[in-house]
Coordinates of C-alpha atoms in Angstrom, one line a residue:
X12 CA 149.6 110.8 151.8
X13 CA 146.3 112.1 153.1
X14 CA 143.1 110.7 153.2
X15 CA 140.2 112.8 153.2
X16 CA 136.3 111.4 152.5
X17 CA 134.9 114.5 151.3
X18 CA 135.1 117.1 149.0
X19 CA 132.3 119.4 150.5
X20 CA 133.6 119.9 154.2
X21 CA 136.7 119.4 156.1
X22 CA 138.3 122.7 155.5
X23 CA 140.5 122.5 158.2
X24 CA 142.2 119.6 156.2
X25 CA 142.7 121.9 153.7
X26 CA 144.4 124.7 155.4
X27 CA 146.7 121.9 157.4
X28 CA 147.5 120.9 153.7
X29 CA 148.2 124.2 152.3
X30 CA 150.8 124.7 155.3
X31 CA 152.9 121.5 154.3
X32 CA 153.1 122.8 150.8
X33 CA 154.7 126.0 151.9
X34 CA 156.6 123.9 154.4
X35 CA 158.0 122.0 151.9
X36 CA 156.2 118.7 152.2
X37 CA 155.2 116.5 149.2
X38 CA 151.7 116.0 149.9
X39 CA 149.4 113.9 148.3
X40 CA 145.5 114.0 149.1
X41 CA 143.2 111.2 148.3
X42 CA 139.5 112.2 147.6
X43 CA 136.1 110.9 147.1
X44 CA 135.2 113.0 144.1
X45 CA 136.4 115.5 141.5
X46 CA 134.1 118.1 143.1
X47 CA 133.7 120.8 145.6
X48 CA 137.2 121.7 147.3
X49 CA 139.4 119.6 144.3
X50 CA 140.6 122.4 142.8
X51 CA 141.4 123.4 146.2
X52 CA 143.8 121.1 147.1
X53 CA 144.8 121.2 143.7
X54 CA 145.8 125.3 144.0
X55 CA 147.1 124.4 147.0
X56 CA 150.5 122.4 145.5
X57 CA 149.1 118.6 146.2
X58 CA 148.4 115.8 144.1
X59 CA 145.3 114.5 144.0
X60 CA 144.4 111.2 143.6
X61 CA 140.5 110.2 143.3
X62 CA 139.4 106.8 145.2
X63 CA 136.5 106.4 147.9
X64 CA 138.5 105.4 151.1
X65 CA 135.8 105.7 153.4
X66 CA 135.0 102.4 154.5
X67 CA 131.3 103.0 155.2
X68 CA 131.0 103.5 151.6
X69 CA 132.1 100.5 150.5
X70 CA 129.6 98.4 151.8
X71 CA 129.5 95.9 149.3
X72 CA 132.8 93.1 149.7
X73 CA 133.8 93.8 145.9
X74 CA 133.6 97.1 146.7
X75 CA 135.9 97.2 149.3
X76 CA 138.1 94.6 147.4
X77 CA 138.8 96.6 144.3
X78 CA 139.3 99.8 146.4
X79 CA 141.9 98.2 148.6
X80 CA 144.0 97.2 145.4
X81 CA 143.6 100.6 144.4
X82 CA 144.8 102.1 146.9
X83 CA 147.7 99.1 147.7
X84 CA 149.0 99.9 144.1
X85 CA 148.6 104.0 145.1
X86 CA 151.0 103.4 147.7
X87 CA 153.3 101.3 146.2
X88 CA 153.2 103.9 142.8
X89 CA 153.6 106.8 144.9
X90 CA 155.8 105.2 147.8
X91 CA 154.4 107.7 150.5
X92 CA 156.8 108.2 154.2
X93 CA 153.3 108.6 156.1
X94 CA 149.4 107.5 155.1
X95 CA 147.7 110.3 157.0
X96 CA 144.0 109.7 157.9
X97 CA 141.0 112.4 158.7
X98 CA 138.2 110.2 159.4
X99 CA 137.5 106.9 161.6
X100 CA 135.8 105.8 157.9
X101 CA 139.3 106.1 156.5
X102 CA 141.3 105.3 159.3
X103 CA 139.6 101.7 159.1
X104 CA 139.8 101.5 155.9
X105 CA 144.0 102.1 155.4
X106 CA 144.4 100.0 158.5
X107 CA 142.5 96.8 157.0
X108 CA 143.8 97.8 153.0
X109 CA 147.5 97.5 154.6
X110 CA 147.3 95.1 157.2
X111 CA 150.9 95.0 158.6
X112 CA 152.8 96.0 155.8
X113 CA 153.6 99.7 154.3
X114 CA 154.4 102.8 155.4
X115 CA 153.3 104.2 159.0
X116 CA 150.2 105.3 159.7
X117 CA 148.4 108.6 161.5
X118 CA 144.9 109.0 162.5
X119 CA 144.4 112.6 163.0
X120 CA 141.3 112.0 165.6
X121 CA 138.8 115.1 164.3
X122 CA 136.5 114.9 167.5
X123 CA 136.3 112.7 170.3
X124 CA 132.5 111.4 169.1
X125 CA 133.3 107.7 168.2
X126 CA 135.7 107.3 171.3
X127 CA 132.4 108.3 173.6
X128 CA 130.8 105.2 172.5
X129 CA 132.3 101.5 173.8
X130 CA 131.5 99.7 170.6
X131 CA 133.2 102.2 168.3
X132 CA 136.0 103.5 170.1
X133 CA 137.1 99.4 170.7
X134 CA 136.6 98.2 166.8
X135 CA 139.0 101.5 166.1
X136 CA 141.4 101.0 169.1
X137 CA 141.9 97.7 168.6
X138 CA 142.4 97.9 165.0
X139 CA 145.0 99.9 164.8
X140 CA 148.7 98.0 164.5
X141 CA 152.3 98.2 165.3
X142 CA 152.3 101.1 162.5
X143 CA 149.3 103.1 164.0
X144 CA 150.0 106.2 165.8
X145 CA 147.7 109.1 166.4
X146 CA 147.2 112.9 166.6
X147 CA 144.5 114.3 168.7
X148 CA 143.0 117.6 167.9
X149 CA 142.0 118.7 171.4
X150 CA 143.0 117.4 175.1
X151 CA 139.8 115.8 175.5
X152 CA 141.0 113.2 172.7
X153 CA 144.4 112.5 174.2
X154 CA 143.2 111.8 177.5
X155 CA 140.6 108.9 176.4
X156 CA 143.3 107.4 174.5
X157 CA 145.7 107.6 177.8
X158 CA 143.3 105.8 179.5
X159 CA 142.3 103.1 176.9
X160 CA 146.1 102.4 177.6
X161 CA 147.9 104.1 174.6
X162 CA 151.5 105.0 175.5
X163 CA 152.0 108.6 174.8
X164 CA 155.0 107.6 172.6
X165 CA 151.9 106.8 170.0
X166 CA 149.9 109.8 170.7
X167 CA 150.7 113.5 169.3
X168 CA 148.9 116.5 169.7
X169 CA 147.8 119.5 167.3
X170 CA 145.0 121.1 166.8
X171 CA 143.7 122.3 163.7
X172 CA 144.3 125.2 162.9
X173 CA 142.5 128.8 161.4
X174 CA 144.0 131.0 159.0
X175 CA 143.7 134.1 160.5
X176 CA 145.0 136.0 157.5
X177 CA 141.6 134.9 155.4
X178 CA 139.5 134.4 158.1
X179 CA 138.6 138.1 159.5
X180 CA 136.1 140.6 159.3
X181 CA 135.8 142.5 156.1
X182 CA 132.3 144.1 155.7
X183 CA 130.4 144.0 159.1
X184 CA 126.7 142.9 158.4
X185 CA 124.4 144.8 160.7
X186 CA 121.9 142.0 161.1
X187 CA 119.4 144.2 163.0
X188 CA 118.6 145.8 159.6
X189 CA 119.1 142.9 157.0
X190 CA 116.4 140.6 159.8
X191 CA 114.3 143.8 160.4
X192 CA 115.2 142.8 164.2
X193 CA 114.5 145.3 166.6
X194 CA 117.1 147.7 167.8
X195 CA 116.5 146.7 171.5
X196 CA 116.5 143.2 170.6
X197 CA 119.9 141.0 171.9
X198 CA 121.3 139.1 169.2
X199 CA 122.2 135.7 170.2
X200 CA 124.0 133.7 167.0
X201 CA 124.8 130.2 166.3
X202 CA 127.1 128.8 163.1
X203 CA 127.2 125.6 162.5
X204 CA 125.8 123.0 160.0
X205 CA 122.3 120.8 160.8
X206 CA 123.6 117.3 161.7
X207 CA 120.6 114.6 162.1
X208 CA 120.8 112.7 164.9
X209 CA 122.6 108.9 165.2
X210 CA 119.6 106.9 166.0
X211 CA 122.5 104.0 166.6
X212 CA 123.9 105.9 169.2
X213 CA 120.6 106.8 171.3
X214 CA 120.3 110.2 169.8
X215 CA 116.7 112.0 169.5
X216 CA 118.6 115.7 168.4
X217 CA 121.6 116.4 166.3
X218 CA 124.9 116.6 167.6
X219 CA 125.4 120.5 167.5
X220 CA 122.5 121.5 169.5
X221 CA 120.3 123.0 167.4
X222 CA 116.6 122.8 169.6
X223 CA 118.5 123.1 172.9
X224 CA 119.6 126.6 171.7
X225 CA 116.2 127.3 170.4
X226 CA 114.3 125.9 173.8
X227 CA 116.7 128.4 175.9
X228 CA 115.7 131.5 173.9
X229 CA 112.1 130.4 173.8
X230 CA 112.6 130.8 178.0
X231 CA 114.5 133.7 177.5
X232 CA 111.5 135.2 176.0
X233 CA 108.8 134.0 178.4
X234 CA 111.0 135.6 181.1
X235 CA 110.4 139.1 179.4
X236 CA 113.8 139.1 177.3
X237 CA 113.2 141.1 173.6
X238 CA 115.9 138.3 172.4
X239 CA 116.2 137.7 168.3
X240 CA 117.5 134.4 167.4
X241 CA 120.2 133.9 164.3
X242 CA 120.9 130.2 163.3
X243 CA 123.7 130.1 160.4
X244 CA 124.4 126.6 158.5
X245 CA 122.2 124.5 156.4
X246 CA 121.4 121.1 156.5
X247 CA 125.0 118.6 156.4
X248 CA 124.3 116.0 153.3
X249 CA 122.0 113.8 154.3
X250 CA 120.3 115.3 157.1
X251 CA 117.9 117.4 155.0
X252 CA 114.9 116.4 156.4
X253 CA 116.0 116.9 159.3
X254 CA 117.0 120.4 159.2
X255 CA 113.5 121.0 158.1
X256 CA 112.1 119.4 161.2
X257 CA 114.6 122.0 163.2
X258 CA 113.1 125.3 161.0
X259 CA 109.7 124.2 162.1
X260 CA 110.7 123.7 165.5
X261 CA 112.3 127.4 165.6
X262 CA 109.5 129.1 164.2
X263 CA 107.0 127.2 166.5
X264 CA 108.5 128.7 169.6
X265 CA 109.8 131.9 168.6
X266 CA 108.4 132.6 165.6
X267 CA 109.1 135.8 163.9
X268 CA 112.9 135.6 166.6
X269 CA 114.0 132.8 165.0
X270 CA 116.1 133.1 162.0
X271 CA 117.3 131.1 159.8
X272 CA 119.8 131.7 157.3
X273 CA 121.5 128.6 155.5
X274 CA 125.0 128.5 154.7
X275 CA 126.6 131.5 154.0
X276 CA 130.1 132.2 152.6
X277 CA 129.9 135.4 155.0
X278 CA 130.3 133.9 158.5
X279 CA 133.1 136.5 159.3
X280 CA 131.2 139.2 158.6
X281 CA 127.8 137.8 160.1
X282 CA 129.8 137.1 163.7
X283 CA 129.9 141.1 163.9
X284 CA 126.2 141.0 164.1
X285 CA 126.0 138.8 167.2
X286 CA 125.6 140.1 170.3
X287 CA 126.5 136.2 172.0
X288 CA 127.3 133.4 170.1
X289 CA 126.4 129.7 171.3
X290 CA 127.7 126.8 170.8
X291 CA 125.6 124.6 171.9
X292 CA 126.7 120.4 171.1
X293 CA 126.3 117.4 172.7
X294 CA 129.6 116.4 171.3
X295 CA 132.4 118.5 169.3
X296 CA 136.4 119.0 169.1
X297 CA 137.0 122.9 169.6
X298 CA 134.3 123.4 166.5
X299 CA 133.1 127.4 166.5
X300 CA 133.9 127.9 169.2
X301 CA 137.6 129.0 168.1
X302 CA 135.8 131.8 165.1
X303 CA 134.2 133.7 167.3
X304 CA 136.6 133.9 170.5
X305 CA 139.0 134.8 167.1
X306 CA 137.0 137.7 166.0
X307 CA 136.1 139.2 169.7
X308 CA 132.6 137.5 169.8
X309 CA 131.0 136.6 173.7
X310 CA 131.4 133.2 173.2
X311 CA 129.0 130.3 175.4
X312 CA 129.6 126.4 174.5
X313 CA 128.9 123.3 176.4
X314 CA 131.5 121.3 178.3
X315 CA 131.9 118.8 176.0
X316 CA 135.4 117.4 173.9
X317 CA 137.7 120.4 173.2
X318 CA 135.8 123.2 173.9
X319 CA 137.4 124.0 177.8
X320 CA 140.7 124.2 175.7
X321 CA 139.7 127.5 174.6
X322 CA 137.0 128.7 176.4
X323 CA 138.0 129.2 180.5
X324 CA 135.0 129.8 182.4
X325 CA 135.5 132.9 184.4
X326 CA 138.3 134.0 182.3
X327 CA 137.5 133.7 178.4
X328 CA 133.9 132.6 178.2
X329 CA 131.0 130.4 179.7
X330 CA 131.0 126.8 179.9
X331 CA 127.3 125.0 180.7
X332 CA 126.5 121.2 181.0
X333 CA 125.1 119.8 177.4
X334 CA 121.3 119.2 176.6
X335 CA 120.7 121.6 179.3
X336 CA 118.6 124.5 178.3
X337 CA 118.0 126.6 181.4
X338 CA 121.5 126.7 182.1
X339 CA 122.6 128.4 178.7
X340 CA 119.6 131.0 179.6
X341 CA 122.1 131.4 182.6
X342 CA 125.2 131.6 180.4
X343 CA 123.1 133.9 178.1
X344 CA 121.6 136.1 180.5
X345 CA 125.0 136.9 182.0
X346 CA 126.9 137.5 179.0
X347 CA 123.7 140.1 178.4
X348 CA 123.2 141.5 181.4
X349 CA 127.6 142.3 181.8
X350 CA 128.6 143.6 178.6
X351 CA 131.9 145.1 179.7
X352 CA 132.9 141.5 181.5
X353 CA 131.9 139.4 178.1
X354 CA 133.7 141.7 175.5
X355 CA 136.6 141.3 177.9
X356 CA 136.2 137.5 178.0
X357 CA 136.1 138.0 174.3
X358 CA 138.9 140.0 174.0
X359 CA 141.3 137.0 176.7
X360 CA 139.4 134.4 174.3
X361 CA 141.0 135.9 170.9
X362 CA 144.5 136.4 172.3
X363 CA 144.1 132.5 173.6
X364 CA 142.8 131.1 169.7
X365 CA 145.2 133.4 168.3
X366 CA 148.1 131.8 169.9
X367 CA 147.2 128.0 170.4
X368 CA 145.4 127.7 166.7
X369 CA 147.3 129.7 164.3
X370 CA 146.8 127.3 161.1
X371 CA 151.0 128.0 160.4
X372 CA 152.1 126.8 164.5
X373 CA 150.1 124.1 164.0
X374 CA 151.4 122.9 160.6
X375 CA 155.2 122.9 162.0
X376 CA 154.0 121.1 164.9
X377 CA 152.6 118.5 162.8
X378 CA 156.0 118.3 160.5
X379 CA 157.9 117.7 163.9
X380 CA 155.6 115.0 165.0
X381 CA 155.7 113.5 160.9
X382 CA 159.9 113.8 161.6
X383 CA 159.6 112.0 165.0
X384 CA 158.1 108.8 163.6
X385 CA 158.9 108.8 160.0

């Protein structure tokens, strides 16, 4: 039994889901909502079950109350080997629904974010039971749980996983016509979705990056560069606002460069327009980082959670510090300025993803480590 807080993200649950099916697994996924990826999961062979298990939802005592005996009499109707968890919201939330009774219990860790702040990473650490066990996504993860003193007899690792097979280039979108960007221009492209930032956690900019990326190309222009900005990814719920703060910011320092295009169901096909893509966060698991290395894309990212599992300075890509603009322009510049050395970092970076995140490896490896505890 999975648990899974939205319905509108989180595709990489998803995939990992449609693998068990055609492993063979009886899955069943509990959801938020009827909406967005439902009929998904539902196409995909698993049975869905609708309840709010994200304890940050359920703010309210009754709230959490009735959800709890919900989901106590899911589990016992059901009578799952495994509760499977996504999210630290949902994690929480089976650990203190089943106290020390039921079936064991996973927390596939999406990204090392909660665990790089003391007050989070001990409520979740030390709520977790002689049933808890968990899976980290990226080596970053498993090493901060190593040395909060988790055996490694309660700590798997797989990563999640891309479906190669959907997730390719189909019709190419030559982004110098469609923007009206110069011919001369470099492309430099970033995908991801416009996070606002965690006041609670000291944060003055989103997670991913955003006005870092922007503030190295508005350099990148003062220094003489004809550089055209592509931002992909609207605004994550919530953080609406926000995002429009980010627009603003764009257009104020590069004005007609910057572009922004919202989210697209395209990114694929838009990665062939970039000449470099960034990835700029403060914090992340292996996040784009793994798309464009997949499709052959000159790939820059921060040294931050998982991304120096796949991107090997020197050998696959560029790794700079975070919230460090000059040194992307660094990064940036070099990936421009040797275009036979980046498409051949590109080229040693989609061999890597290829063969450490194919969405099918990963599902068996996740069976195996569901065999070795159940």
């Amino acid at each position: 039994m999975q648990l899974i807080k939205t319905t509108r993200g989180a595709t990489w649950a998803l995939r990992q889901v449609r693998v068990l099916r055609d492993l063979g697994v009886e899955v069943h996924v509990v959801l938020p909502d009827g909406e967005g990826l439902t009929s998904e999961y539902r196409n995909a062979g698993a049975a869905v079950h609708i309840l709010d298990t994200d304890i940050a939802s359920l703010k309210r005592p009754a709230a959490f109350l009735e959800a709890r005996r919900a989901f106590r009499s899911l589990v016992d109707s059901t009578k799952p080997q495994l509760l499977h968890s996504h999210f630290v919201g949902t994690t929480l939330f089976m650990r203190f629904a089943m106290g020390n009774s039921g079936p064991k219990r996973i927390f596939q860790v999406p990204g090392p974010l909660h665990l790089e702040n003391l007050i989070t990473k001990q409520v979740e650490i030390r709520s977790a039971g002689a049933l808890d066990f968990w899976v980290a996504s990226c080596s970053a993860t498993r090493e901060i749980y190593r040395n909060a003193g988790i055996s490694d007899r309660k700590i798997g690792m797989v990563y999640y996983g891309i479906d190669f097979d959907r997730f390719r280039t189909v019709s190419p979108v030559d982004l110098r016509s469609s923007l009206g960007i110069s011919r001369d221009a470099a492309v430099v492209g970033m995908v991801a979705y416009i996070y606002g930032p965690k006041k609670w956690l000291g944060q003055r900019r989103g997670l991913k990056g955003h006005e870092d990326l922007i503030d190295a190309l508005g350099l990148l222009k003062r220094h003489g560069r004809d550089i055209a900005g592509v931002f992909v990814g609207g605004a994550w719920t919530g953080a609406e606002r926000y995002a429009e703060q980010v627009y603003r910011y764009g257009k104020t320092v590069l004005a007609d460069s910057a572009h922004f295009l919202g989210n697209r169901d395209d990114v694929a096909d838009l990665y062939a327009g970039f000449d470099v893509a960034v990835h700029p966060s403060h914090s992340e698991n292996l996040g784009g980082a793994v798309e464009s290395l997949a499709l052959g894309v000159p790939t820059i990212t921060t040294n931050v959670g998982g991304f120096p599992d796949v991107v090997l300075p020197g050998k696959t890509g560029w790794l700079v510090p975070p919230r460090q603009p000059y040194k992307l322009v660094t990064a940036i510049e070099d990936a421009l300025d040797r275009p036979e050395l980046a498409r051949e970092y590109a080229t040693q970076g989609s061999l890597l993803v290829r063969e450490k995140l194919d969405v099918n490896k990963n599902g068996r490896e996740l069976l195996s480590y569901y065999q070795s505890i159940a």
